[in-house]
Amino acid sequence: MVEWSSGPGPPLMNESEYSCQLKNGIIPEMPISSVCASTNSDLSFLSDLLCTSNSYVKILRIFSYVLRFVNVKKSNVIVSGPLYASELNQAENRLVRMVQGEVFSSEIRDLQCQKGVLPNSKLKNLNPFLDSYGILRVGGRLGNSDLPYVSKYPAILPNKHKLTNQIIVYFHLKNLHIGASSLLHCVRERFWPLNGRSLCRKIVHECIACFKAKPVVTSQLMGNLARDRVVPDYPFNCSGVDFCGPFMIRYRNQRKGVLHKMYICIFVCFVSKAVHIEIVSDLTSEAFIATLKRFFGRRAEGIEWKFILPRAPSFGGLWEAAVKSAKYHLKRIVGRSNLTYEEFLTVSIQIERILNSRPLCPLSSSADDLNALTPAHFLIGRSMNSIIENNFTDLNESVLKRWQRVTRLVQLIWKKWHRGYLSELQQRNKWQFQKKNVKVGDLVVLIEDNMPTFKWPLGRVTKIYSGNATLIRVVKVKTQNGEYKRAISRVCLLPMPV
């Protein structure tokens, strides 16, 4: 077939004769064979037609106008105006027949020879047949139903073909981004795509509008514990800090009036999970510096800051869990009561004692021993500035002096911490599988807590941070409002078609 977009060939006469007929008002008839469309069309024509647009409706209308032009040249009857429904149906039948001739040529040849399809054919379970237009249809069991002909015998579409994907996308958009199961039902009212359920799921998964309505957060395999959490150290030598609140208190002897906000600052030891609670009057820098001074005076001294990413609470799960535990007791003890400052301070210190008494692991495997290793074991019995002692755990207690026996008891606690507590940190409770890394140039959606999903900003990854491992957990994203450094748990990777 000669490609219709190339136009007619050169006139079959010399230039002077052609110009003379134009002057006399005679228009020479173009050869119809130069523009034709039939079931034996060249495969390049179908490929070029499907590449003109990703819209099935647009392709169908283009092909309808092509067929109208061919019919006008054949019948010499001029037809103008909008397309008729019969023209669209004719174009659709021609398109389906061309695609079927390209993919199911052997099955069509067998059916034309009055033979059934071969046992190894993909269509053997569909009992296919050729209708009067030469279209391959499903010979199902609904022949006695009241359904329309195209619903009783839907046209068969190949699995991996561009026209099949465009038809499914058309039905998906026509039915307002319907789900995969309902989409398959709508498509099968006219067509029967092979492996249709997987195709519908793929189309819905790759739909950007559906993804933005229900984004999927990016995740990665949970990382290894930091060295500061698995190496013995002094309590609170490496700590995490977080705030929670506000909580409303009243002044003493105040029956009515304005309530005042108070906040709780929680320090958590990385090694022993010990908790230190301070009361803060506000969230200013001056109040936090005063809190740090009180903390240093009672627990530690010196400071080196390391900050986590903004909007990434999963990077500080240790102190987030401590905040959750503190709120759990506060809600049940205080409730809606308005305590005074002294009462609130007393309750907070009692909660600190309770949290430091929670069990980490059993001290022994004996059924009669009900004692457990707690964070309080690491806070009682020695000074914060004590020197490093020799290891007495392997020596017999009878050969030790009294002060060495006390040191041996403390060292046995650390030995139990190694054997019991650290082994419980081995397993990963979530993020258990390694995922494909985010790459530079990927399109993502940034999660915003106070905005609906459709208004979450789109961005492109400009930089990745691998850290100590090859797995990417932090990225820098550029949006129309600027660049932001975010954890991958705060971005949603857009599904791009392969």
CSV table of N, CA, C and O in Angstrom, one decimal, residues 53 99 118 130 133 149 157 201 292 311 352 365 431 473 475:
chain,number,residue,atom,x,y,z
A,53,SER,N,-0.9,9.7,17.9
A,53,SER,CA,-1.5,10.2,19.1
A,53,SER,C,-1.6,9.1,20.1
A,53,SER,O,-1.6,7.9,19.7
A,99,VAL,N,-5.2,-4.9,13.2
A,99,VAL,CA,-4.4,-5.4,14.3
A,99,VAL,C,-4.5,-6.9,14.4
A,99,VAL,O,-3.5,-7.6,14.7
A,118,LEU,N,-5.3,-24.1,16.4
A,118,LEU,CA,-4.4,-25.2,16.8
A,118,LEU,C,-4.5,-25.3,18.3
A,118,LEU,O,-4.8,-24.4,19.0
A,130,LEU,N,-14.9,-16.0,12.8
A,130,LEU,CA,-14.8,-14.8,12.0
A,130,LEU,C,-16.2,-14.3,11.6
A,130,LEU,O,-17.0,-15.1,11.1
A,133,TYR,N,-17.6,-9.3,8.8
A,133,TYR,CA,-16.6,-8.3,8.5
A,133,TYR,C,-15.2,-8.8,8.5
A,133,TYR,O,-14.2,-8.0,8.4
A,149,TYR,N,-24.9,-7.6,20.1
A,149,TYR,CA,-24.1,-8.6,19.4
A,149,TYR,C,-22.6,-8.4,19.8
A,149,TYR,O,-21.9,-9.4,20.1
A,157,LEU,N,-8.6,-8.8,21.2
A,157,LEU,CA,-7.5,-7.9,21.0
A,157,LEU,C,-6.2,-8.6,21.6
A,157,LEU,O,-6.3,-9.3,22.6
A,201,ARG,N,-4.9,-3.6,35.4
A,201,ARG,CA,-4.2,-3.3,36.5
A,201,ARG,C,-3.0,-2.4,36.2
A,201,ARG,O,-2.7,-1.4,36.9
A,292,LEU,N,18.8,22.4,78.5
A,292,LEU,CA,20.0,21.7,78.3
A,292,LEU,C,21.0,21.9,79.5
A,292,LEU,O,21.7,20.9,79.9
A,311,ARG,N,10.7,16.8,58.6
A,311,ARG,CA,9.5,15.9,58.3
A,311,ARG,C,9.9,14.5,58.1
A,311,ARG,O,9.3,13.8,57.2
A,352,GLU,N,8.8,9.4,84.3
A,352,GLU,CA,10.2,9.1,84.0
A,352,GLU,C,10.7,7.9,84.8
A,352,GLU,O,11.3,7.0,84.2
A,365,SER,N,17.3,-17.0,82.4
A,365,SER,CA,16.3,-17.9,81.7
A,365,SER,C,15.5,-18.8,82.8
A,365,SER,O,14.7,-19.6,82.4
A,431,TRP,N,9.8,-2.5,56.7
A,431,TRP,CA,10.8,-2.2,55.7
A,431,TRP,C,11.8,-3.4,55.5
A,431,TRP,O,13.0,-3.3,55.7
A,473,ARG,N,18.3,6.6,50.9
A,473,ARG,CA,17.2,6.9,51.9
A,473,ARG,C,16.9,8.4,52.0
A,473,ARG,O,15.9,8.8,52.6
A,475,VAL,N,17.0,12.2,49.6
A,475,VAL,CA,17.1,12.8,48.3
A,475,VAL,C,16.9,14.3,48.4
A,475,VAL,O,16.3,14.8,49.4
